[in-house]
PDB file of C-alpha atoms in Angstrom:
ATOM      1  CA  MET A   1       0.253  -0.342  -0.108  1.00  0.00           C
ATOM      2  CA  ALA A   2       1.193   3.271  -1.194  1.00  0.00           C
ATOM      3  CA  ASN A   3       1.348   6.243   0.674  1.00  0.00           C
ATOM      4  CA  THR A   4      -0.485   9.670   0.170  1.00  0.00           C
ATOM      5  CA  ALA A   5       3.422  11.703  -0.668  1.00  0.00           C
ATOM      6  CA  ASP A   6       4.218   8.676  -2.758  1.00  0.00           C
ATOM      7  CA  TRP A   7       1.625   9.966  -6.156  1.00  0.00           C
ATOM      8  CA  ARG A   8       1.320  12.683  -8.963  1.00  0.00           C
ATOM      9  CA  LEU A   9      -0.085  13.724 -11.502  1.00  0.00           C
ATOM     10  CA  ARG A  10       0.549  13.700 -15.189  1.00  0.00           C
ATOM     11  CA  PRO A  11      -0.622  14.365 -18.487  1.00  0.00           C
ATOM     12  CA  ALA A  12      -1.483  11.177 -20.456  1.00  0.00           C
ATOM     13  CA  SER A  13      -0.936  10.400 -23.947  1.00  0.00           C
ATOM     14  CA  VAL A  14      -2.199   8.214 -26.617  1.00  0.00           C
ATOM     15  CA  ALA A  15       1.020   5.858 -25.584  1.00  0.00           C
ATOM     16  CA  ASP A  16      -0.718   5.452 -21.552  1.00  0.00           C
ATOM     17  CA  VAL A  17      -3.825   4.106 -23.210  1.00  0.00           C
ATOM     18  CA  GLU A  18      -2.911   0.485 -22.654  1.00  0.00           C
ATOM     19  CA  ALA A  19      -1.606   0.745 -19.270  1.00  0.00           C
ATOM     20  CA  VAL A  20      -4.870   2.386 -17.910  1.00  0.00           C
ATOM     21  CA  ALA A  21      -7.047  -0.321 -19.984  1.00  0.00           C
ATOM     22  CA  GLU A  22      -5.249  -3.120 -17.674  1.00  0.00           C
ATOM     23  CA  VAL A  23      -5.936  -0.550 -14.487  1.00  0.00           C
ATOM     24  CA  ARG A  24      -9.042  -0.159 -14.888  1.00  0.00           C
ATOM     25  CA  ALA A  25      -9.902  -4.401 -15.934  1.00  0.00           C
ATOM     26  CA  VAL A  26      -8.799  -5.275 -12.485  1.00  0.00           C
ATOM     27  CA  ALA A  27      -9.865  -2.137 -10.578  1.00  0.00           C
ATOM     28  CA  LEU A  28     -13.381  -2.655 -11.563  1.00  0.00           C
ATOM     29  CA  ARG A  29     -13.425  -6.731 -11.994  1.00  0.00           C
ATOM     30  CA  ALA A  30     -15.106  -7.772  -8.303  1.00  0.00           C
ATOM     31  CA  ASP A  31     -17.447  -5.180  -8.736  1.00  0.00           C
ATOM     32  CA  LEU A  32     -18.387  -5.988 -12.310  1.00  0.00           C
ATOM     33  CA  GLU A  33     -18.213  -9.689 -11.448  1.00  0.00           C
ATOM     34  CA  ARG A  34     -20.894  -8.932  -8.949  1.00  0.00           C
ATOM     35  CA  LEU A  35     -23.182  -7.569 -11.406  1.00  0.00           C
ATOM     36  CA  GLY A  36     -22.743 -10.581 -13.774  1.00  0.00           C
ATOM     37  CA  ARG A  37     -21.153  -7.744 -15.897  1.00  0.00           C
ATOM     38  CA  TYR A  38     -17.032  -9.010 -16.320  1.00  0.00           C
ATOM     39  CA  ASP A  39     -16.331  -9.003 -19.578  1.00  0.00           C
ATOM     40  CA  ALA A  40     -12.688  -9.127 -20.139  1.00  0.00           C
ATOM     41  CA  HIS A  41     -12.459  -7.632 -23.236  1.00  0.00           C
ATOM     42  CA  HIS A  42     -15.348  -4.995 -23.224  1.00  0.00           C
ATOM     43  CA  VAL A  43     -13.577  -4.301 -20.095  1.00  0.00           C
ATOM     44  CA  ARG A  44     -10.866  -2.927 -21.923  1.00  0.00           C
ATOM     45  CA  GLN A  45     -12.383  -2.074 -25.362  1.00  0.00           C
ATOM     46  CA  ARG A  46     -15.005   0.547 -23.603  1.00  0.00           C
ATOM     47  CA  LEU A  47     -11.678   2.803 -22.317  1.00  0.00           C
ATOM     48  CA  ARG A  48     -10.082   1.440 -25.218  1.00  0.00           C
ATOM     49  CA  ASP A  49     -12.888   3.771 -27.194  1.00  0.00           C
ATOM     50  CA  ALA A  50     -13.590   6.426 -24.773  1.00  0.00           C
ATOM     51  CA  PHE A  51      -9.820   7.241 -23.785  1.00  0.00           C
ATOM     52  CA  ASP A  52      -9.191  11.163 -24.412  1.00  0.00           C
ATOM     53  CA  PRO A  53      -5.589  12.240 -22.956  1.00  0.00           C
ATOM     54  CA  ALA A  54      -6.583  15.776 -23.673  1.00  0.00           C
ATOM     55  CA  HIS A  55      -8.831  15.133 -20.248  1.00  0.00           C
ATOM     56  CA  THR A  56      -7.320  12.770 -18.723  1.00  0.00           C
ATOM     57  CA  TRP A  57      -4.726  12.536 -16.158  1.00  0.00           C
ATOM     58  CA  VAL A  58      -2.625   9.931 -14.984  1.00  0.00           C
ATOM     59  CA  ILE A  59      -1.754   9.273 -11.695  1.00  0.00           C
ATOM     60  CA  GLU A  60       2.161   8.545 -10.524  1.00  0.00           C
ATOM     61  CA  VAL A  61       3.076   6.061  -7.404  1.00  0.00           C
ATOM     62  CA  ASP A  62       6.800   5.776  -6.714  1.00  0.00           C
ATOM     63  CA  GLY A  63       7.127   7.180 -10.855  1.00  0.00           C
ATOM     64  CA  ALA A  64       5.429   3.984 -12.579  1.00  0.00           C
ATOM     65  CA  LEU A  65       1.956   5.016 -13.521  1.00  0.00           C
ATOM     66  CA  ALA A  66      -0.770   3.682 -11.286  1.00  0.00           C
ATOM     67  CA  GLY A  67      -3.896   4.759 -12.202  1.00  0.00           C
ATOM     68  CA  SER A  68      -5.843   7.538 -14.197  1.00  0.00           C
ATOM     69  CA  ALA A  69      -8.877  10.175 -13.823  1.00  0.00           C
ATOM     70  CA  ALA A  70     -10.738  12.443 -16.660  1.00  0.00           C
ATOM     71  CA  LEU A  71     -12.328  15.175 -16.302  1.00  0.00           C
ATOM     72  CA  ARG A  72     -14.517  15.475 -19.235  1.00  0.00           C
ATOM     73  CA  PRO A  73     -16.372  18.932 -19.785  1.00  0.00           C
ATOM     74  CA  ALA A  74     -19.933  18.638 -20.769  1.00  0.00           C
ATOM     75  CA  ALA A  75     -22.843  21.969 -20.376  1.00  0.00           C
ATOM     76  CA  ASP A  76     -23.295  22.177 -17.472  1.00  0.00           C
ATOM     77  CA  ALA A  77     -20.334  20.956 -15.824  1.00  0.00           C
ATOM     78  CA  HIS A  78     -17.406  18.432 -15.387  1.00  0.00           C
ATOM     79  CA  TRP A  79     -17.567  14.270 -16.140  1.00  0.00           C
ATOM     80  CA  LEU A  80     -14.753  12.715 -13.654  1.00  0.00           C
ATOM     81  CA  GLU A  81     -14.522  10.283 -15.053  1.00  0.00           C
ATOM     82  CA  HIS A  82     -11.858   7.134 -15.880  1.00  0.00           C
ATOM     83  CA  PHE A  83     -11.079   7.588 -11.999  1.00  0.00           C
ATOM     84  CA  TYR A  84      -8.320   4.048 -11.773  1.00  0.00           C
ATOM     85  CA  LEU A  85      -6.357   3.289  -8.513  1.00  0.00           C
ATOM     86  CA  ALA A  86      -4.747  -0.081  -9.039  1.00  0.00           C
ATOM     87  CA  PRO A  87      -4.988  -2.034  -5.813  1.00  0.00           C
ATOM     88  CA  HIS A  88      -1.504  -1.628  -4.150  1.00  0.00           C
ATOM     89  CA  ALA A  89      -2.109   1.120  -4.420  1.00  0.00           C
ATOM     90  CA  GLN A  90      -5.246   1.545  -2.857  1.00  0.00           C
ATOM     91  CA  GLY A  91      -6.361   2.407   1.046  1.00  0.00           C
ATOM     92  CA  GLY A  92      -3.225   5.286   1.764  1.00  0.00           C
ATOM     93  CA  GLY A  93      -5.436   7.920   1.152  1.00  0.00           C
ATOM     94  CA  ILE A  94      -4.290   8.432  -2.740  1.00  0.00           C
ATOM     95  CA  GLY A  95      -7.438   7.901  -4.144  1.00  0.00           C
ATOM     96  CA  SER A  96      -8.666  10.575  -1.705  1.00  0.00           C
ATOM     97  CA  ALA A  97      -5.762  13.271  -2.638  1.00  0.00           C
ATOM     98  CA  VAL A  98      -6.154  13.019  -6.162  1.00  0.00           C
ATOM     99  CA  LEU A  99     -10.281  13.525  -5.748  1.00  0.00           C
ATOM    100  CA  ARG A 100      -9.857  16.201  -3.034  1.00  0.00           C
ATOM    101  CA  GLU A 101      -6.800  18.145  -5.778  1.00  0.00           C
ATOM    102  CA  LEU A 102      -9.565  18.026  -8.390  1.00  0.00           C
ATOM    103  CA  LEU A 103     -12.030  19.389  -6.880  1.00  0.00           C
ATOM    104  CA  GLU A 104     -10.245  22.067  -5.061  1.00  0.00           C
ATOM    105  CA  ARG A 105      -9.139  22.789  -8.754  1.00  0.00           C
ATOM    106  CA  CYS A 106     -12.516  22.557 -10.490  1.00  0.00           C
ATOM    107  CA  ASP A 107     -13.962  25.096  -6.864  1.00  0.00           C
ATOM    108  CA  ARG A 108     -11.843  27.626  -7.728  1.00  0.00           C
ATOM    109  CA  ALA A 109     -13.705  27.479 -11.368  1.00  0.00           C
ATOM    110  CA  ARG A 110     -16.710  27.335  -9.857  1.00  0.00           C
ATOM    111  CA  VAL A 111     -17.779  24.166 -12.182  1.00  0.00           C
ATOM    112  CA  PRO A 112     -20.232  21.658 -10.384  1.00  0.00           C
ATOM    113  CA  VAL A 113     -18.432  17.602 -10.882  1.00  0.00           C
ATOM    114  CA  ARG A 114     -20.751  14.543 -12.490  1.00  0.00           C
ATOM    115  CA  LEU A 115     -19.974  10.612 -12.200  1.00  0.00           C
ATOM    116  CA  ASN A 116     -21.222   7.812 -11.919  1.00  0.00           C
ATOM    117  CA  VAL A 117     -20.480   5.288  -9.859  1.00  0.00           C
ATOM    118  CA  LEU A 118     -21.348   1.508 -10.574  1.00  0.00           C
ATOM    119  CA  ARG A 119     -23.982   0.455  -7.370  1.00  0.00           C
ATOM    120  CA  GLY A 120     -22.909  -1.303  -4.893  1.00  0.00           C
ATOM    121  CA  SER A 121     -19.299   0.109  -5.722  1.00  0.00           C
ATOM    122  CA  PRO A 122     -17.256   0.566  -2.130  1.00  0.00           C
ATOM    123  CA  ALA A 123     -16.052   3.767  -4.491  1.00  0.00           C
ATOM    124  CA  ARG A 124     -19.622   5.746  -3.377  1.00  0.00           C
ATOM    125  CA  ALA A 125     -18.743   6.160  -0.662  1.00  0.00           C
ATOM    126  CA  LEU A 126     -14.901   7.430  -1.136  1.00  0.00           C
ATOM    127  CA  TYR A 127     -17.196  10.184  -3.721  1.00  0.00           C
ATOM    128  CA  GLU A 128     -19.502  11.306  -0.737  1.00  0.00           C
ATOM    129  CA  ARG A 129     -17.270  11.630   1.817  1.00  0.00           C
ATOM    130  CA  HIS A 130     -16.268  14.544  -0.942  1.00  0.00           C
ATOM    131  CA  GLY A 131     -19.912  15.892  -1.296  1.00  0.00           C
ATOM    132  CA  PHE A 132     -21.216  14.341  -3.923  1.00  0.00           C
ATOM    133  CA  ARG A 133     -24.504  12.996  -3.653  1.00  0.00           C
ATOM    134  CA  ALA A 134     -26.802  10.540  -6.029  1.00  0.00           C
ATOM    135  CA  VAL A 135     -29.211  12.368  -8.036  1.00  0.00           C
ATOM    136  CA  SER A 136     -30.200   9.394  -9.914  1.00  0.00           C
ATOM    137  CA  GLU A 137     -29.225   5.448 -10.120  1.00  0.00           C
ATOM    138  CA  ASP A 138     -29.935   2.673 -12.726  1.00  0.00           C
ATOM    139  CA  GLN A 139     -29.752  -1.208 -12.309  1.00  0.00           C
ATOM    140  CA  VAL A 140     -25.649  -0.629 -12.704  1.00  0.00           C
ATOM    141  CA  ASP A 141     -24.924   3.170 -12.417  1.00  0.00           C
ATOM    142  CA  VAL A 142     -25.596   5.682  -9.611  1.00  0.00           C
ATOM    143  CA  PHE A 143     -25.180   9.287 -10.610  1.00  0.00           C
ATOM    144  CA  MET A 144     -23.546  12.162  -9.353  1.00  0.00           C
ATOM    145  CA  LEU A 145     -23.495  15.297  -8.621  1.00  0.00           C
ATOM    146  CA  ARG A 146     -20.971  17.687  -6.152  1.00  0.00           C
ATOM    147  CA  GLU A 147     -21.775  21.294  -6.772  1.00  0.00           C
ATOM    148  CA  PRO A 148     -18.924  24.024  -6.248  1.00  0.00           C
ATOM    149  CA  ALA A 149     -17.518  24.269  -3.073  1.00  0.00           C
ATOM    150  CA  THR A 150     -18.245  27.716  -3.365  1.00  0.00           C
ATOM    151  CA  GLY A 151     -21.500  27.063  -4.736  1.00  0.00           C
ATOM    152  CA  GLU A 152     -21.475  29.576  -7.494  1.00  0.00           C
ATOM    153  CA  ARG A 153     -21.221  28.251 -11.049  1.00  0.00           C
ATOM    154  CA  THR A 154     -19.375  29.793 -14.207  1.00  0.00           C
ATOM    155  CA  ALA A 155     -20.104  29.185 -17.937  1.00  0.00           C
ATOM    156  CA  PRO A 156     -17.227  26.764 -18.943  1.00  0.00           C
ATOM    157  CA  VAL A 157     -14.499  27.859 -21.204  1.00  0.00           C
ATOM    158  CA  PRO A 158     -12.324  27.038 -23.231  1.00  0.00           C
ATOM    159  CA  VAL A 159      -8.338  27.515 -22.775  1.00  0.00           C
ATOM    160  CA  GLN A 160      -5.149  25.617 -22.816  1.00  0.00           C
ATOM    161  CA  ARG A 161      -4.069  22.962 -20.287  1.00  0.00           C
ATOM    162  CA  THR A 162      -0.554  23.199 -18.263  1.00  0.00           C
ATOM    163  CA  ASP A 163       0.857  20.929 -20.256  1.00  0.00           C
ATOM    164  CA  GLY A 164       0.167  22.941 -23.392  1.00  0.00           C
ATOM    165  CA  ALA A 165      -2.202  20.686 -24.713  1.00  0.00           C
ATOM    166  CA  VAL A 166      -6.018  22.885 -25.827  1.00  0.00           C
ATOM    167  CA  GLY A 167      -8.626  21.376 -24.171  1.00  0.00           C
ATOM    168  CA  ALA A 168     -12.006  22.653 -23.032  1.00  0.00           C
ATOM    169  CA  VAL A 169     -13.582  23.693 -19.617  1.00  0.00           C
ATOM    170  CA  ALA A 170     -11.452  20.635 -17.415  1.00  0.00           C
ATOM    171  CA  SER A 171      -7.908  22.367 -18.537  1.00  0.00           C
ATOM    172  CA  VAL A 172      -9.898  24.889 -15.899  1.00  0.00           C
ATOM    173  CA  CYS A 173      -9.789  22.973 -13.111  1.00  0.00           C
ATOM    174  CA  LEU A 174      -5.998  21.610 -13.582  1.00  0.00           C
ATOM    175  CA  GLN A 175      -4.183  25.061 -13.747  1.00  0.00           C
TER     176      GLN A 175
END
C-alpha cells in the first residue's frame, strides 16, 4: 500500500491507453463480476473507445503508472471519468488526495462535477465523503453530482492545459 506522499498527476498521452485499460480491468473486476457484467475484452475496449488524453491525467506512484482520472467538459459540469487506482495503490489515501486536488481546482473555477459509479461499489463512499450526492440510479450505475464549494457556477470556457494541449472546460480545473 502506497502512502499519499508518493504520488503525482501528469497529463496522459496516447501511449498510456493500454496501461490505463489494464488498471481499469483490474480495478473494476470485482464490482463488475458482482453485477454479472465482467467481460475481459469489453472492460478494456470501453476504455480504449472513450480515452481522450486531452482531458485525462495519469496517477503515478513511485514514478510508475498506477491509475488515471479524467475530467470531461459538458454543458453544465465536468464529468469525472476513468478514475481508477491499481489495487496496490489503494487504501493509503492516494485516491482521496487525487480527488481532493481535482475538486479543489474545480471549486476555484466554480464548476460542478458529475460522475457515475457502479451500484454497490465501495467508491461511492469515497465520493460521498467528498461532497457528491446521488441524483439518479439505474440497474448498473448511481449518478452523482457535486456542486462547487463556492456555491456559484461559471460558464465553461476553452483554455489551454498546463501541458500545452488545448482542452476545454476541464483545463480550467487543472491549472
